[in-house]
């Protein structure tokens, strides 16, 4: 794969992370429609992760079936509470045991963020290892990789690719399948069930080996 072609591929892969992250915030139909988010997710996944694309199509179909209020109620029941979360969206719950938050693994994610010069926005109320935050961090790393590719700095691009692989293997890839399993067990909502399947397929799919892919 040529450098320019690979940069486009990686840009699309980054967008997949960003689109999926958006699905783990309180659903707003107007915002989804403005970006044609679910259709664009499917379009990108067809190239980046074909195994996940059928699930994003199901997400789009089911998103249209439910009202915004119905989606918001199910979102709260799964991820917010107050009567016990069906699927806590925090990595430490699955990585550190005893369904705890802000555990050692959370400190590990914070260390990753700080090494990239990222600091917590005081207006943001979620924890650092929230599923949306980790997906957005992957998007950030891919964006930096694409920037390096566009500048012709293949060594820097490879460095950012390796950082993605490290973060995914130590954090995101280790806990997200368990988290998505809890979503599947805890919901009968077609949108969130398909989202769980989509994220599982996407996160577990192997990324392209950059050294074998850029010439």
PDB file of C-alpha atoms in Angstrom:
ATOM      1  CA  UNK A   1       0.000   0.000   0.000  1.00  0.00           C
ATOM      2  CA  UNK A   2       1.417   3.390  -0.994  1.00  0.00           C
ATOM      3  CA  UNK A   3       1.923   6.101   1.628  1.00  0.00           C
ATOM      4  CA  UNK A   4      -0.932   8.342   0.452  1.00  0.00           C
ATOM      5  CA  UNK A   5      -3.316   5.411   0.165  1.00  0.00           C
ATOM      6  CA  UNK A   6      -2.349   4.220   3.632  1.00  0.00           C
ATOM      7  CA  UNK A   7      -2.895   7.716   5.070  1.00  0.00           C
ATOM      8  CA  UNK A   8      -6.468   7.691   3.731  1.00  0.00           C
ATOM      9  CA  UNK A   9      -6.989   4.226   5.210  1.00  0.00           C
ATOM     10  CA  UNK A  10      -5.733   5.372   8.610  1.00  0.00           C
ATOM     11  CA  UNK A  11      -7.843   8.530   8.492  1.00  0.00           C
ATOM     12  CA  UNK A  12     -10.917   6.352   7.985  1.00  0.00           C
ATOM     13  CA  UNK A  13      -9.833   4.060  10.826  1.00  0.00           C
ATOM     14  CA  UNK A  14      -9.539   7.078  13.084  1.00  0.00           C
ATOM     15  CA  UNK A  15     -13.002   8.237  12.090  1.00  0.00           C
ATOM     16  CA  UNK A  16     -14.399   4.822  13.053  1.00  0.00           C
ATOM     17  CA  UNK A  17     -13.041   5.320  16.566  1.00  0.00           C
ATOM     18  CA  UNK A  18     -14.536   8.810  16.730  1.00  0.00           C
ATOM     19  CA  UNK A  19     -17.948   7.690  15.470  1.00  0.00           C
ATOM     20  CA  UNK A  20     -18.093   4.792  17.933  1.00  0.00           C
ATOM     21  CA  UNK A  21     -17.042   7.067  20.796  1.00  0.00           C
ATOM     22  CA  UNK A  22     -19.991   9.349  19.999  1.00  0.00           C
ATOM     23  CA  UNK A  23     -22.356   6.401  20.481  1.00  0.00           C
ATOM     24  CA  UNK A  24     -21.341   6.163  24.140  1.00  0.00           C
ATOM     25  CA  UNK A  25     -22.532   9.652  25.009  1.00  0.00           C
ATOM     26  CA  UNK A  26     -26.155  10.562  25.703  1.00  0.00           C
ATOM     27  CA  UNK A  27     -27.834  10.056  22.302  1.00  0.00           C
ATOM     28  CA  UNK A  28     -28.956  13.177  20.446  1.00  0.00           C
ATOM     29  CA  UNK A  29     -30.694  12.418  17.168  1.00  0.00           C
ATOM     30  CA  UNK A  30     -30.068  15.903  15.793  1.00  0.00           C
ATOM     31  CA  UNK A  31     -26.307  15.549  16.264  1.00  0.00           C
ATOM     32  CA  UNK A  32     -26.241  12.078  14.713  1.00  0.00           C
ATOM     33  CA  UNK A  33     -28.216  13.342  11.719  1.00  0.00           C
ATOM     34  CA  UNK A  34     -26.044  16.437  11.250  1.00  0.00           C
ATOM     35  CA  UNK A  35     -22.971  14.286  10.647  1.00  0.00           C
ATOM     36  CA  UNK A  36     -24.848  11.343   9.117  1.00  0.00           C
ATOM     37  CA  UNK A  37     -22.877   9.508  11.753  1.00  0.00           C
ATOM     38  CA  UNK A  38     -24.148   5.946  11.511  1.00  0.00           C
ATOM     39  CA  UNK A  39     -24.193   5.819   7.705  1.00  0.00           C
ATOM     40  CA  UNK A  40     -20.642   7.191   7.617  1.00  0.00           C
ATOM     41  CA  UNK A  41     -19.591   4.660  10.249  1.00  0.00           C
ATOM     42  CA  UNK A  42     -20.890   1.826   8.073  1.00  0.00           C
ATOM     43  CA  UNK A  43     -19.212   3.263   4.981  1.00  0.00           C
ATOM     44  CA  UNK A  44     -15.860   3.448   6.760  1.00  0.00           C
ATOM     45  CA  UNK A  45     -16.175   0.022   8.366  1.00  0.00           C
ATOM     46  CA  UNK A  46     -16.814  -1.608   4.987  1.00  0.00           C
ATOM     47  CA  UNK A  47     -13.189  -0.802   4.141  1.00  0.00           C
ATOM     48  CA  UNK A  48     -11.580  -0.848   7.582  1.00  0.00           C
ATOM     49  CA  UNK A  49     -13.332  -3.728   9.338  1.00  0.00           C
ATOM     50  CA  UNK A  50     -15.873  -5.545   7.141  1.00  0.00           C
ATOM     51  CA  UNK A  51     -16.816  -7.907   9.983  1.00  0.00           C
ATOM     52  CA  UNK A  52     -18.150  -4.953  11.989  1.00  0.00           C
ATOM     53  CA  UNK A  53     -20.081  -3.282   9.150  1.00  0.00           C
ATOM     54  CA  UNK A  54     -23.231  -5.474   9.381  1.00  0.00           C
ATOM     55  CA  UNK A  55     -23.608  -4.475  13.021  1.00  0.00           C
ATOM     56  CA  UNK A  56     -23.329  -0.765  12.235  1.00  0.00           C
ATOM     57  CA  UNK A  57     -26.094  -1.226   9.663  1.00  0.00           C
ATOM     58  CA  UNK A  58     -28.221  -2.767  12.412  1.00  0.00           C
ATOM     59  CA  UNK A  59     -27.356   0.200  14.628  1.00  0.00           C
ATOM     60  CA  UNK A  60     -28.622   2.585  11.968  1.00  0.00           C
ATOM     61  CA  UNK A  61     -31.846   0.618  11.450  1.00  0.00           C
ATOM     62  CA  UNK A  62     -32.566   0.405  15.173  1.00  0.00           C
ATOM     63  CA  UNK A  63     -31.599   4.002  15.911  1.00  0.00           C
ATOM     64  CA  UNK A  64     -34.420   5.090  13.608  1.00  0.00           C
ATOM     65  CA  UNK A  65     -36.904   2.800  15.376  1.00  0.00           C
ATOM     66  CA  UNK A  66     -36.525   4.336  18.827  1.00  0.00           C
ATOM     67  CA  UNK A  67     -37.409   7.809  20.032  1.00  0.00           C
ATOM     68  CA  UNK A  68     -34.655   9.940  21.518  1.00  0.00           C
ATOM     69  CA  UNK A  69     -36.304   9.546  24.923  1.00  0.00           C
ATOM     70  CA  UNK A  70     -36.339   5.740  24.639  1.00  0.00           C
ATOM     71  CA  UNK A  71     -32.661   5.736  23.716  1.00  0.00           C
ATOM     72  CA  UNK A  72     -31.809   8.104  26.570  1.00  0.00           C
ATOM     73  CA  UNK A  73     -33.649   5.952  29.113  1.00  0.00           C
ATOM     74  CA  UNK A  74     -31.803   2.837  27.982  1.00  0.00           C
ATOM     75  CA  UNK A  75     -28.491   4.717  27.920  1.00  0.00           C
ATOM     76  CA  UNK A  76     -29.011   5.751  31.542  1.00  0.00           C
ATOM     77  CA  UNK A  77     -30.077   2.264  32.590  1.00  0.00           C
ATOM     78  CA  UNK A  78     -26.985   0.688  31.053  1.00  0.00           C
ATOM     79  CA  UNK A  79     -24.264   3.239  31.711  1.00  0.00           C
ATOM     80  CA  UNK A  80     -25.370   5.804  34.310  1.00  0.00           C
ATOM     81  CA  UNK A  81     -27.703   4.391  36.978  1.00  0.00           C
ATOM     82  CA  UNK A  82     -28.865   5.411  39.593  1.00  0.00           C
ATOM     83  CA  UNK A  83     -30.084   1.892  40.444  1.00  0.00           C
ATOM     84  CA  UNK A  84     -26.913   0.037  39.524  1.00  0.00           C
ATOM     85  CA  UNK A  85     -25.233   0.115  36.141  1.00  0.00           C
ATOM     86  CA  UNK A  86     -25.958  -2.833  33.887  1.00  0.00           C
ATOM     87  CA  UNK A  87     -22.730  -2.246  31.950  1.00  0.00           C
ATOM     88  CA  UNK A  88     -20.285   0.109  33.699  1.00  0.00           C
ATOM     89  CA  UNK A  89     -18.391   1.924  30.906  1.00  0.00           C
ATOM     90  CA  UNK A  90     -15.089   2.163  32.816  1.00  0.00           C
ATOM     91  CA  UNK A  91     -12.007   0.076  32.144  1.00  0.00           C
ATOM     92  CA  UNK A  92     -10.989  -0.305  35.780  1.00  0.00           C
ATOM     93  CA  UNK A  93     -14.220  -2.171  36.573  1.00  0.00           C
ATOM     94  CA  UNK A  94     -13.055  -5.016  34.327  1.00  0.00           C
ATOM     95  CA  UNK A  95      -9.277  -4.756  34.674  1.00  0.00           C
ATOM     96  CA  UNK A  96      -8.826  -4.155  38.405  1.00  0.00           C
ATOM     97  CA  UNK A  97     -11.466  -6.454  39.884  1.00  0.00           C
ATOM     98  CA  UNK A  98     -14.181  -5.890  42.474  1.00  0.00           C
ATOM     99  CA  UNK A  99     -15.991  -3.543  40.066  1.00  0.00           C
ATOM    100  CA  UNK A 100     -13.902  -0.633  41.258  1.00  0.00           C
ATOM    101  CA  UNK A 101     -13.308   2.716  39.547  1.00  0.00           C
ATOM    102  CA  UNK A 102     -10.170   4.862  39.504  1.00  0.00           C
ATOM    103  CA  UNK A 103      -8.019   1.788  40.094  1.00  0.00           C
ATOM    104  CA  UNK A 104      -4.428   1.105  38.994  1.00  0.00           C
ATOM    105  CA  UNK A 105      -5.440   0.658  35.353  1.00  0.00           C
ATOM    106  CA  UNK A 106      -7.056   4.107  35.380  1.00  0.00           C
ATOM    107  CA  UNK A 107      -3.731   5.559  36.492  1.00  0.00           C
ATOM    108  CA  UNK A 108      -2.170   3.745  33.550  1.00  0.00           C
ATOM    109  CA  UNK A 109      -4.509   5.402  31.069  1.00  0.00           C
ATOM    110  CA  UNK A 110      -3.840   8.801  32.649  1.00  0.00           C
ATOM    111  CA  UNK A 111      -0.106   8.197  32.194  1.00  0.00           C
ATOM    112  CA  UNK A 112      -0.668   7.510  28.484  1.00  0.00           C
ATOM    113  CA  UNK A 113      -2.659  10.728  28.100  1.00  0.00           C
ATOM    114  CA  UNK A 114      -0.096  12.833  29.944  1.00  0.00           C
ATOM    115  CA  UNK A 115       2.769  11.484  27.829  1.00  0.00           C
ATOM    116  CA  UNK A 116       0.913  12.869  24.808  1.00  0.00           C
ATOM    117  CA  UNK A 117       0.522  16.265  26.466  1.00  0.00           C
ATOM    118  CA  UNK A 118      -3.173  15.799  27.180  1.00  0.00           C
ATOM    119  CA  UNK A 119      -4.716  17.131  30.373  1.00  0.00           C
ATOM    120  CA  UNK A 120      -8.192  16.627  31.764  1.00  0.00           C
ATOM    121  CA  UNK A 121     -10.756  19.286  30.916  1.00  0.00           C
ATOM    122  CA  UNK A 122     -12.239  20.364  34.248  1.00  0.00           C
ATOM    123  CA  UNK A 123     -15.662  20.767  32.631  1.00  0.00           C
ATOM    124  CA  UNK A 124     -15.674  17.087  31.602  1.00  0.00           C
ATOM    125  CA  UNK A 125     -17.311  14.937  34.255  1.00  0.00           C
ATOM    126  CA  UNK A 126     -16.478  11.425  33.046  1.00  0.00           C
ATOM    127  CA  UNK A 127     -13.591   9.295  34.314  1.00  0.00           C
ATOM    128  CA  UNK A 128     -10.377   8.944  32.274  1.00  0.00           C
ATOM    129  CA  UNK A 129     -11.055   5.298  31.409  1.00  0.00           C
ATOM    130  CA  UNK A 130     -14.603   5.806  30.150  1.00  0.00           C
ATOM    131  CA  UNK A 131     -15.112   3.888  26.900  1.00  0.00           C
ATOM    132  CA  UNK A 132     -15.716   7.073  24.896  1.00  0.00           C
ATOM    133  CA  UNK A 133     -12.544   8.696  26.250  1.00  0.00           C
ATOM    134  CA  UNK A 134     -10.382   5.698  25.361  1.00  0.00           C
ATOM    135  CA  UNK A 135     -11.857   5.509  21.856  1.00  0.00           C
ATOM    136  CA  UNK A 136     -11.247   9.244  21.406  1.00  0.00           C
ATOM    137  CA  UNK A 137      -7.654   8.810  22.558  1.00  0.00           C
ATOM    138  CA  UNK A 138      -7.169   6.176  19.869  1.00  0.00           C
ATOM    139  CA  UNK A 139      -8.576   8.676  17.373  1.00  0.00           C
ATOM    140  CA  UNK A 140      -6.032  11.233  18.616  1.00  0.00           C
ATOM    141  CA  UNK A 141      -3.124   8.819  18.175  1.00  0.00           C
ATOM    142  CA  UNK A 142      -4.278   7.896  14.675  1.00  0.00           C
ATOM    143  CA  UNK A 143      -4.648  11.589  13.800  1.00  0.00           C
ATOM    144  CA  UNK A 144      -1.023  12.159  14.875  1.00  0.00           C
ATOM    145  CA  UNK A 145       0.034   9.158  12.792  1.00  0.00           C
ATOM    146  CA  UNK A 146      -1.748  10.559   9.734  1.00  0.00           C
ATOM    147  CA  UNK A 147      -0.123  13.960  10.266  1.00  0.00           C
ATOM    148  CA  UNK A 148       3.288  12.286  10.283  1.00  0.00           C
ATOM    149  CA  UNK A 149       2.460  10.340   7.112  1.00  0.00           C
ATOM    150  CA  UNK A 150       1.447  13.537   5.343  1.00  0.00           C
ATOM    151  CA  UNK A 151       4.778  15.112   6.352  1.00  0.00           C
ATOM    152  CA  UNK A 152       6.619  12.078   5.009  1.00  0.00           C
ATOM    153  CA  UNK A 153       7.964  11.147   8.452  1.00  0.00           C
ATOM    154  CA  UNK A 154       7.476   7.384   8.358  1.00  0.00           C
ATOM    155  CA  UNK A 155       9.429   6.800  11.567  1.00  0.00           C
ATOM    156  CA  UNK A 156       7.175   9.132  13.543  1.00  0.00           C
ATOM    157  CA  UNK A 157       4.104   7.591  11.917  1.00  0.00           C
ATOM    158  CA  UNK A 158       5.294   4.132  12.946  1.00  0.00           C
ATOM    159  CA  UNK A 159       5.888   5.406  16.481  1.00  0.00           C
ATOM    160  CA  UNK A 160       2.277   6.570  16.749  1.00  0.00           C
ATOM    161  CA  UNK A 161       1.024   3.338  15.209  1.00  0.00           C
ATOM    162  CA  UNK A 162       2.932   1.391  17.858  1.00  0.00           C
ATOM    163  CA  UNK A 163       1.482   3.596  20.592  1.00  0.00           C
ATOM    164  CA  UNK A 164      -1.996   2.674  19.380  1.00  0.00           C
ATOM    165  CA  UNK A 165      -1.125  -1.002  19.461  1.00  0.00           C
ATOM    166  CA  UNK A 166       0.313  -0.659  22.972  1.00  0.00           C
ATOM    167  CA  UNK A 167      -2.723   1.193  24.307  1.00  0.00           C
ATOM    168  CA  UNK A 168      -5.135  -1.249  22.720  1.00  0.00           C
ATOM    169  CA  UNK A 169      -3.290  -4.327  24.004  1.00  0.00           C
ATOM    170  CA  UNK A 170      -2.886  -2.978  27.549  1.00  0.00           C
ATOM    171  CA  UNK A 171      -6.264  -1.342  27.984  1.00  0.00           C
ATOM    172  CA  UNK A 172      -8.996  -1.010  25.359  1.00  0.00           C
ATOM    173  CA  UNK A 173      -8.660  -4.447  23.812  1.00  0.00           C
ATOM    174  CA  UNK A 174      -8.501  -6.201  27.191  1.00  0.00           C
ATOM    175  CA  UNK A 175     -11.682  -4.851  28.744  1.00  0.00           C
ATOM    176  CA  UNK A 176     -14.023  -3.822  25.945  1.00  0.00           C
ATOM    177  CA  UNK A 177     -15.137  -7.376  25.001  1.00  0.00           C
ATOM    178  CA  UNK A 178     -16.181  -7.993  28.638  1.00  0.00           C
ATOM    179  CA  UNK A 179     -17.943  -4.636  28.748  1.00  0.00           C
ATOM    180  CA  UNK A 180     -19.793  -5.332  25.514  1.00  0.00           C
ATOM    181  CA  UNK A 181     -20.797  -8.725  26.865  1.00  0.00           C
ATOM    182  CA  UNK A 182     -22.465  -6.979  29.794  1.00  0.00           C
ATOM    183  CA  UNK A 183     -24.308  -4.675  27.397  1.00  0.00           C
ATOM    184  CA  UNK A 184     -25.612  -7.712  25.516  1.00  0.00           C
ATOM    185  CA  UNK A 185     -26.734  -9.370  28.740  1.00  0.00           C
ATOM    186  CA  UNK A 186     -28.303  -6.204  30.118  1.00  0.00           C
ATOM    187  CA  UNK A 187     -30.358  -4.883  27.207  1.00  0.00           C
ATOM    188  CA  UNK A 188     -33.082  -5.828  24.779  1.00  0.00           C
ATOM    189  CA  UNK A 189     -32.603  -2.542  22.921  1.00  0.00           C
ATOM    190  CA  UNK A 190     -31.644  -3.265  19.318  1.00  0.00           C
ATOM    191  CA  UNK A 191     -29.414  -0.215  18.949  1.00  0.00           C
ATOM    192  CA  UNK A 192     -27.256  -0.859  22.007  1.00  0.00           C
ATOM    193  CA  UNK A 193     -27.110  -4.596  21.361  1.00  0.00           C
ATOM    194  CA  UNK A 194     -25.825  -3.947  17.828  1.00  0.00           C
ATOM    195  CA  UNK A 195     -23.406  -1.310  19.165  1.00  0.00           C
ATOM    196  CA  UNK A 196     -21.928  -3.918  21.510  1.00  0.00           C
ATOM    197  CA  UNK A 197     -21.447  -6.352  18.620  1.00  0.00           C
ATOM    198  CA  UNK A 198     -19.951  -3.648  16.420  1.00  0.00           C
ATOM    199  CA  UNK A 199     -17.434  -2.452  18.995  1.00  0.00           C
ATOM    200  CA  UNK A 200     -16.397  -6.002  19.877  1.00  0.00           C
ATOM    201  CA  UNK A 201     -15.732  -6.864  16.233  1.00  0.00           C
ATOM    202  CA  UNK A 202     -13.914  -3.581  15.635  1.00  0.00           C
ATOM    203  CA  UNK A 203     -11.662  -3.640  18.693  1.00  0.00           C
ATOM    204  CA  UNK A 204     -10.703  -7.287  18.247  1.00  0.00           C
ATOM    205  CA  UNK A 205      -9.866  -6.945  14.545  1.00  0.00           C
ATOM    206  CA  UNK A 206      -6.109  -6.818  13.894  1.00  0.00           C
ATOM    207  CA  UNK A 207      -4.768  -3.467  12.740  1.00  0.00           C
ATOM    208  CA  UNK A 208      -2.646  -3.405   9.617  1.00  0.00           C
ATOM    209  CA  UNK A 209       1.036  -3.889  10.334  1.00  0.00           C
ATOM    210  CA  UNK A 210       2.401  -0.532   9.256  1.00  0.00           C
ATOM    211  CA  UNK A 211       5.814  -1.798   8.326  1.00  0.00           C
ATOM    212  CA  UNK A 212       4.231  -4.215   5.845  1.00  0.00           C
ATOM    213  CA  UNK A 213       1.744  -1.691   4.533  1.00  0.00           C
ATOM    214  CA  UNK A 214       3.592   1.490   3.621  1.00  0.00           C
ATOM    215  CA  UNK A 215       5.999   1.837   0.758  1.00  0.00           C
TER     216      UNK A 215
END
